C-alpha cells in the first residue's frame, strides 16, 4: 500500500483516487477548499480530504491534477516538500506551450528545482476512461508515461497497472513534449470518430 497525495479534486483526481483506493492504496486529496469536498470521502473508501500542504506532508507520491497554469506556481510554492516526493504530472499545456519544444513536465521539474523527481503520465488518458481500463471490445487501454529515472518510472508503471491499464514507457522526460502534443490530436480524433471521450492511444507491437 502506498500513500498517494492527489492535489486537486476534479475529474482526473476522482477517477485516479477511486481506482487506486480500490487497488488498496491510501489516498489523501489536497484541496484549496477541503471543507467543500467532503463528498469525496463518502465516495472513496479510506480517502481523506485536507489542505494541499497537509496532503503533501503525509504522502510518498504526489499526483498534481491541477489546471496547467496552476501547476508551476503550486510547485514553486511547495518546492521544498515536493523535492522529497515522487511527483506525477498529468497536466496538459495545450496553447500555453504551442511549439512543443519543451514539455510541460520539464517546466514542472524546473519549478520544483534541483533534485526534482517528476514523471509525466496520464496526459493522453481521458478522465472518462480512468475506471474503464478495458474498452468495450475488451482491449486493454495503454497509459503513456515518460521520465528520466528508471526506478521512479517503475513505481509509476506499477501504479498504472494497479488501475488495470498497460503502462507504456515513452522514454525520457523530454519526450513528454510529444505526449503534450498528442492530447489536442486525440481530442480531434475523438470528435471525428465519435469516441465520446472514450478514445485511447494504443501501441500495437
Ligand atoms: N479531463 C481529462 O480528460 C484529462 C485527461 C488528461 C489530463 N488532464 C489534465 O489533468 C488536469 C486536471 O484535469 P481535470 O479535468 O480533472 O480538471 P478539473 O475537473 O477542472 O479539476 C481541476 C482541480 O484542480 C483544482 N484547482 C486548483 N486551482 C484551480 C483553478 N484555478 N481552477 C480550477 N481548478 C483548480 C480544483 O480542486 P480544488 O477545488 O479541490 O482545489 C479542481 O477540482 C489538467 O491539467 C488537465 O489538463 C485532464
mmCIF file of C-alpha atoms and ligand atoms in Angstrom:
data_model
loop_
_atom_site.group_PDB
_atom_site.id
_atom_site.type_symbol
_atom_site.label_atom_id
_atom_site.label_comp_id
_atom_site.label_asym_id
_atom_site.label_seq_id
_atom_site.Cartn_x
_atom_site.Cartn_y
_atom_site.Cartn_z
ATOM 1 C CA UNK A 1 0.000 0.000 0.000
ATOM 2 C CA UNK A 2 1.282 3.440 -0.944
ATOM 3 C CA UNK A 3 0.088 6.752 0.419
ATOM 4 C CA UNK A 4 -0.694 8.999 -2.528
ATOM 5 C CA UNK A 5 -1.443 12.717 -2.293
ATOM 6 C CA UNK A 6 -3.684 13.842 -5.124
ATOM 7 C CA UNK A 7 -3.598 17.614 -5.468
ATOM 8 C CA UNK A 8 -6.927 18.822 -6.860
ATOM 9 C CA UNK A 9 -10.348 17.208 -6.619
ATOM 10 C CA UNK A 10 -11.672 17.358 -10.189
ATOM 11 C CA UNK A 11 -12.449 14.690 -12.780
ATOM 12 C CA UNK A 12 -8.943 13.227 -13.051
ATOM 13 C CA UNK A 13 -8.390 13.351 -9.300
ATOM 14 C CA UNK A 14 -11.619 11.478 -8.608
ATOM 15 C CA UNK A 15 -11.002 8.818 -11.231
ATOM 16 C CA UNK A 16 -7.424 8.175 -10.162
ATOM 17 C CA UNK A 17 -8.302 8.294 -6.468
ATOM 18 C CA UNK A 18 -11.183 5.860 -6.870
ATOM 19 C CA UNK A 19 -9.098 3.417 -8.889
ATOM 20 C CA UNK A 20 -6.105 3.493 -6.576
ATOM 21 C CA UNK A 21 -8.270 3.210 -3.466
ATOM 22 C CA UNK A 22 -9.877 0.114 -4.986
ATOM 23 C CA UNK A 23 -6.368 -1.257 -5.558
ATOM 24 C CA UNK A 24 -5.619 -0.820 -1.849
ATOM 25 C CA UNK A 25 -3.701 2.478 -1.788
ATOM 26 C CA UNK A 26 -4.306 5.211 0.757
ATOM 27 C CA UNK A 27 -5.496 8.410 -0.900
ATOM 28 C CA UNK A 28 -5.198 11.915 0.524
ATOM 29 C CA UNK A 29 -6.783 14.632 -1.583
ATOM 30 C CA UNK A 30 -5.357 18.128 -1.285
ATOM 31 C CA UNK A 31 -7.854 20.863 -1.979
ATOM 32 C CA UNK A 32 -7.983 24.651 -1.829
ATOM 33 C CA UNK A 33 -11.357 24.192 -0.147
ATOM 34 C CA UNK A 34 -11.304 20.823 1.666
ATOM 35 C CA UNK A 35 -14.457 21.552 3.667
ATOM 36 C CA UNK A 36 -16.417 21.778 0.415
ATOM 37 C CA UNK A 37 -15.133 18.429 -0.862
ATOM 38 C CA UNK A 38 -16.367 16.154 1.907
ATOM 39 C CA UNK A 39 -18.418 14.184 -0.648
ATOM 40 C CA UNK A 40 -15.133 12.628 -1.800
ATOM 41 C CA UNK A 41 -14.710 10.813 1.496
ATOM 42 C CA UNK A 42 -18.104 9.168 1.172
ATOM 43 C CA UNK A 43 -17.425 8.168 -2.436
ATOM 44 C CA UNK A 44 -13.933 6.714 -1.984
ATOM 45 C CA UNK A 45 -13.106 4.197 0.746
ATOM 46 C CA UNK A 46 -10.393 5.218 3.241
ATOM 47 C CA UNK A 47 -9.790 8.543 1.467
ATOM 48 C CA UNK A 48 -9.122 11.800 3.273
ATOM 49 C CA UNK A 49 -9.568 15.367 2.076
ATOM 50 C CA UNK A 50 -7.416 18.053 3.572
ATOM 51 C CA UNK A 51 -5.408 21.126 2.640
ATOM 52 C CA UNK A 52 -2.852 20.804 -0.116
ATOM 53 C CA UNK A 53 0.052 21.343 2.285
ATOM 54 C CA UNK A 54 -1.230 18.711 4.701
ATOM 55 C CA UNK A 55 -1.808 16.197 1.901
ATOM 56 C CA UNK A 56 1.780 16.531 0.695
ATOM 57 C CA UNK A 57 3.218 16.093 4.184
ATOM 58 C CA UNK A 58 1.797 12.601 4.635
ATOM 59 C CA UNK A 59 2.455 11.069 1.205
ATOM 60 C CA UNK A 60 5.337 9.435 -0.632
ATOM 61 C CA UNK A 61 3.881 10.251 -4.034
ATOM 62 C CA UNK A 62 2.224 13.478 -5.175
ATOM 63 C CA UNK A 63 -0.040 13.497 -8.207
ATOM 64 C CA UNK A 64 -0.669 17.019 -9.448
ATOM 65 C CA UNK A 65 -4.100 17.204 -11.077
ATOM 66 C CA UNK A 66 -4.392 20.984 -11.345
ATOM 67 C CA UNK A 67 -5.078 23.012 -14.490
ATOM 68 C CA UNK A 68 -1.746 23.504 -16.294
ATOM 69 C CA UNK A 69 -1.322 27.245 -15.482
ATOM 70 C CA UNK A 70 -1.653 26.405 -11.773
ATOM 71 C CA UNK A 71 0.971 23.642 -11.746
ATOM 72 C CA UNK A 72 4.266 25.566 -11.846
ATOM 73 C CA UNK A 73 3.159 28.180 -9.256
ATOM 74 C CA UNK A 74 1.966 25.359 -6.980
ATOM 75 C CA UNK A 75 5.261 23.512 -7.414
ATOM 76 C CA UNK A 76 7.340 26.607 -6.717
ATOM 77 C CA UNK A 77 5.301 27.309 -3.582
ATOM 78 C CA UNK A 78 5.772 23.723 -2.306
ATOM 79 C CA UNK A 79 9.195 23.007 -3.786
ATOM 80 C CA UNK A 80 10.858 22.032 -0.516
ATOM 81 C CA UNK A 81 8.450 19.185 0.192
ATOM 82 C CA UNK A 82 7.975 18.181 -3.458
ATOM 83 C CA UNK A 83 11.741 17.623 -3.811
ATOM 84 C CA UNK A 84 11.276 14.807 -1.284
ATOM 85 C CA UNK A 85 8.406 13.198 -3.222
ATOM 86 C CA UNK A 86 7.903 11.365 -6.477
ATOM 87 C CA UNK A 87 5.747 13.785 -8.472
ATOM 88 C CA UNK A 88 3.391 12.604 -11.205
ATOM 89 C CA UNK A 89 2.451 15.435 -13.547
ATOM 90 C CA UNK A 90 -0.729 14.776 -15.552
ATOM 91 C CA UNK A 91 -1.398 18.349 -16.708
ATOM 92 C CA UNK A 92 -1.904 19.301 -20.339
ATOM 93 C CA UNK A 93 -0.437 22.612 -21.513
ATOM 94 C CA UNK A 94 -2.433 22.965 -24.784
ATOM 95 C CA UNK A 95 -1.858 26.503 -26.117
ATOM 96 C CA UNK A 96 0.277 27.530 -23.150
ATOM 97 C CA UNK A 97 3.177 25.667 -24.847
ATOM 98 C CA UNK A 98 2.178 25.679 -28.512
ATOM 99 C CA UNK A 99 5.512 24.820 -30.130
ATOM 100 C CA UNK A 100 6.209 21.598 -28.159
ATOM 101 C CA UNK A 101 9.917 22.340 -27.804
ATOM 102 C CA UNK A 102 9.753 21.821 -24.078
ATOM 103 C CA UNK A 103 7.425 19.539 -22.143
ATOM 104 C CA UNK A 104 5.042 20.883 -19.543
ATOM 105 C CA UNK A 105 6.525 18.275 -17.211
ATOM 106 C CA UNK A 106 10.005 19.759 -17.699
ATOM 107 C CA UNK A 107 8.645 23.110 -16.555
ATOM 108 C CA UNK A 108 7.131 21.325 -13.555
ATOM 109 C CA UNK A 109 10.526 19.742 -12.823
ATOM 110 C CA UNK A 110 12.272 23.118 -13.066
ATOM 111 C CA UNK A 111 9.664 24.743 -10.821
ATOM 112 C CA UNK A 112 10.475 22.177 -8.115
ATOM 113 C CA UNK A 113 14.183 22.680 -8.683
ATOM 114 C CA UNK A 114 17.309 20.622 -8.241
ATOM 115 C CA UNK A 115 16.604 17.046 -7.169
ATOM 116 C CA UNK A 116 13.033 17.021 -8.504
ATOM 117 C CA UNK A 117 11.655 13.565 -9.352
ATOM 118 C CA UNK A 118 8.974 14.112 -11.990
ATOM 119 C CA UNK A 119 7.241 11.548 -14.179
ATOM 120 C CA UNK A 120 4.695 12.648 -16.807
ATOM 121 C CA UNK A 121 1.740 10.255 -17.031
ATOM 122 C CA UNK A 122 -1.987 10.036 -17.839
ATOM 123 C CA UNK A 123 -1.740 13.110 -20.078
ATOM 124 C CA UNK A 124 -3.194 11.253 -23.054
ATOM 125 C CA UNK A 125 -5.799 9.347 -20.981
ATOM 126 C CA UNK A 126 -9.316 10.781 -20.871
ATOM 127 C CA UNK A 127 -10.862 11.078 -17.412
ATOM 128 C CA UNK A 128 -13.917 9.173 -18.668
ATOM 129 C CA UNK A 129 -11.762 6.069 -19.214
ATOM 130 C CA UNK A 130 -9.921 6.013 -15.875
ATOM 131 C CA UNK A 131 -12.254 3.405 -14.402
ATOM 132 C CA UNK A 132 -12.629 1.610 -17.764
ATOM 133 C CA UNK A 133 -9.153 0.190 -18.456
ATOM 134 C CA UNK A 134 -10.674 -2.234 -20.955
ATOM 135 C CA UNK A 135 -12.626 -0.801 -23.873
ATOM 136 C CA UNK A 136 -15.978 -2.252 -24.982
ATOM 137 C CA UNK A 137 -14.120 -4.848 -27.105
ATOM 138 C CA UNK A 138 -12.119 -5.959 -24.080
ATOM 139 C CA UNK A 139 -8.901 -4.372 -25.326
ATOM 140 C CA UNK A 140 -6.652 -3.113 -22.549
ATOM 141 C CA UNK A 141 -6.018 0.592 -22.855
ATOM 142 C CA UNK A 142 -2.467 1.982 -22.652
ATOM 143 C CA UNK A 143 -1.302 4.744 -20.352
ATOM 144 C CA UNK A 144 1.733 6.527 -21.735
ATOM 145 C CA UNK A 145 4.359 7.913 -19.386
ATOM 146 C CA UNK A 146 7.825 9.477 -19.558
ATOM 147 C CA UNK A 147 10.561 10.301 -17.074
ATOM 148 C CA UNK A 148 14.298 10.365 -16.511
ATOM 149 C CA UNK A 149 14.680 7.971 -13.598
ATOM 150 C CA UNK A 150 14.159 4.245 -14.179
ATOM 151 C CA UNK A 151 13.289 3.477 -10.543
ATOM 152 C CA UNK A 152 10.679 6.236 -10.441
ATOM 153 C CA UNK A 153 9.235 5.046 -13.742
ATOM 154 C CA UNK A 154 8.955 1.517 -12.368
ATOM 155 C CA UNK A 155 6.882 2.865 -9.476
ATOM 156 C CA UNK A 156 4.617 4.812 -11.825
ATOM 157 C CA UNK A 157 4.264 1.805 -14.136
ATOM 158 C CA UNK A 158 3.099 -0.191 -11.114
ATOM 159 C CA UNK A 159 0.504 2.440 -10.231
ATOM 160 C CA UNK A 160 -0.747 2.448 -13.830
ATOM 161 C CA UNK A 161 -1.007 -1.347 -13.783
ATOM 162 C CA UNK A 162 -2.867 -1.157 -10.452
ATOM 163 C CA UNK A 163 -5.626 0.701 -12.313
ATOM 164 C CA UNK A 164 -5.808 -2.099 -14.886
ATOM 165 C CA UNK A 165 -4.044 -0.272 -17.747
ATOM 166 C CA UNK A 166 -0.950 -1.316 -19.666
ATOM 167 C CA UNK A 167 1.909 1.060 -18.808
ATOM 168 C CA UNK A 168 3.847 2.199 -21.898
ATOM 169 C CA UNK A 169 7.246 3.758 -21.189
ATOM 170 C CA UNK A 170 7.836 6.585 -23.676
ATOM 171 C CA UNK A 171 11.410 7.292 -22.585
ATOM 172 C CA UNK A 172 12.937 10.419 -21.095
ATOM 173 C CA UNK A 173 11.001 13.330 -19.628
ATOM 174 C CA UNK A 174 11.785 15.486 -22.671
ATOM 175 C CA UNK A 175 9.620 13.062 -24.692
ATOM 176 C CA UNK A 176 6.637 14.260 -22.688
ATOM 177 C CA UNK A 177 6.515 17.206 -25.087
ATOM 178 C CA UNK A 178 5.282 14.687 -27.668
ATOM 179 C CA UNK A 179 2.639 13.440 -25.225
ATOM 180 C CA UNK A 180 1.584 17.077 -24.728
ATOM 181 C CA UNK A 181 1.083 17.335 -28.490
ATOM 182 C CA UNK A 182 -0.862 14.067 -28.664
ATOM 183 C CA UNK A 183 -3.571 15.485 -26.439
ATOM 184 C CA UNK A 184 -5.140 18.022 -28.830
ATOM 185 C CA UNK A 185 -4.801 15.345 -31.537
ATOM 186 C CA UNK A 186 -6.701 12.687 -29.570
ATOM 187 C CA UNK A 187 -9.416 15.248 -28.825
ATOM 188 C CA UNK A 188 -9.674 15.898 -32.580
ATOM 189 C CA UNK A 189 -9.751 12.158 -33.343
ATOM 190 C CA UNK A 190 -12.319 11.509 -30.634
ATOM 191 C CA UNK A 191 -14.568 14.207 -32.120
ATOM 192 C CA UNK A 192 -14.127 12.977 -35.718
ATOM 193 C CA UNK A 193 -14.631 9.295 -34.967
ATOM 194 C CA UNK A 194 -17.432 9.646 -32.409
ATOM 195 C CA UNK A 195 -15.456 8.457 -29.420
ATOM 196 C CA UNK A 196 -17.468 10.373 -26.774
ATOM 197 C CA UNK A 197 -14.305 10.801 -24.682
ATOM 198 C CA UNK A 198 -13.646 7.033 -24.711
ATOM 199 C CA UNK A 199 -10.812 7.117 -27.252
ATOM 200 C CA UNK A 200 -7.356 5.877 -26.236
ATOM 201 C CA UNK A 201 -3.943 5.664 -27.860
ATOM 202 C CA UNK A 202 -2.901 2.036 -28.291
ATOM 203 C CA UNK A 203 0.578 0.770 -29.103
ATOM 204 C CA UNK A 204 0.326 -2.396 -31.199
ATOM 205 C CA UNK A 205 3.646 -4.215 -31.347
HETATM 206 N N1 LIG B 1 -10.119 15.695 -18.082
HETATM 207 C C1 LIG B 1 -9.344 14.885 -18.759
HETATM 208 O O1 LIG B 1 -9.817 14.001 -19.517
HETATM 209 C C2 LIG B 1 -7.833 14.986 -18.631
HETATM 210 C C3 LIG B 1 -7.055 13.976 -19.185
HETATM 211 C C4 LIG B 1 -5.660 14.003 -19.015
HETATM 212 C C5 LIG B 1 -5.080 15.050 -18.322
HETATM 213 N N2 LIG B 1 -5.871 16.050 -17.831
HETATM 214 C C6 LIG B 1 -5.215 17.144 -17.108
HETATM 215 O O2 LIG B 1 -5.440 16.901 -15.730
HETATM 216 C C7 LIG B 1 -5.585 18.140 -15.025
HETATM 217 C C8 LIG B 1 -6.920 18.110 -14.308
HETATM 218 O O3 LIG B 1 -7.956 17.960 -15.256
HETATM 219 P P1 LIG B 1 -9.464 17.763 -14.757
HETATM 220 O O4 LIG B 1 -10.247 17.514 -15.991
HETATM 221 O O5 LIG B 1 -9.506 16.825 -13.634
HETATM 222 O O6 LIG B 1 -9.782 19.245 -14.226
HETATM 223 P P2 LIG B 1 -10.930 19.717 -13.252
HETATM 224 O O7 LIG B 1 -12.036 18.736 -13.217
HETATM 225 O O8 LIG B 1 -11.226 21.137 -13.633
HETATM 226 O O9 LIG B 1 -10.218 19.698 -11.807
HETATM 227 C C9 LIG B 1 -9.105 20.513 -11.516
HETATM 228 C C10 LIG B 1 -8.984 20.636 -9.998
HETATM 229 O O10 LIG B 1 -7.874 21.485 -9.712
HETATM 230 C C11 LIG B 1 -8.138 22.294 -8.568
HETATM 231 N N3 LIG B 1 -7.802 23.696 -8.902
HETATM 232 C C12 LIG B 1 -6.807 24.418 -8.350
HETATM 233 N N4 LIG B 1 -6.741 25.639 -8.876
HETATM 234 C C13 LIG B 1 -7.721 25.716 -9.783
HETATM 235 C C14 LIG B 1 -8.154 26.759 -10.649
HETATM 236 N N5 LIG B 1 -7.558 27.963 -10.714
HETATM 237 N N6 LIG B 1 -9.207 26.491 -11.455
HETATM 238 C C15 LIG B 1 -9.820 25.290 -11.430
HETATM 239 N N7 LIG B 1 -9.431 24.260 -10.603
HETATM 240 C C16 LIG B 1 -8.386 24.492 -9.795
HETATM 241 C C17 LIG B 1 -9.592 22.090 -8.193
HETATM 242 O O11 LIG B 1 -9.620 21.333 -6.984
HETATM 243 P P3 LIG B 1 -9.929 22.085 -5.591
HETATM 244 O O12 LIG B 1 -11.111 22.993 -5.859
HETATM 245 O O13 LIG B 1 -10.289 20.985 -4.649
HETATM 246 O O14 LIG B 1 -8.702 22.824 -5.201
HETATM 247 C C18 LIG B 1 -10.185 21.278 -9.337
HETATM 248 O O15 LIG B 1 -11.087 20.324 -8.889
HETATM 249 C C19 LIG B 1 -5.474 19.258 -16.059
HETATM 250 O O16 LIG B 1 -4.161 19.751 -16.067
HETATM 251 C C20 LIG B 1 -5.777 18.533 -17.380
HETATM 252 O O17 LIG B 1 -5.122 19.132 -18.482
HETATM 253 C C21 LIG B 1 -7.229 16.033 -17.944
#
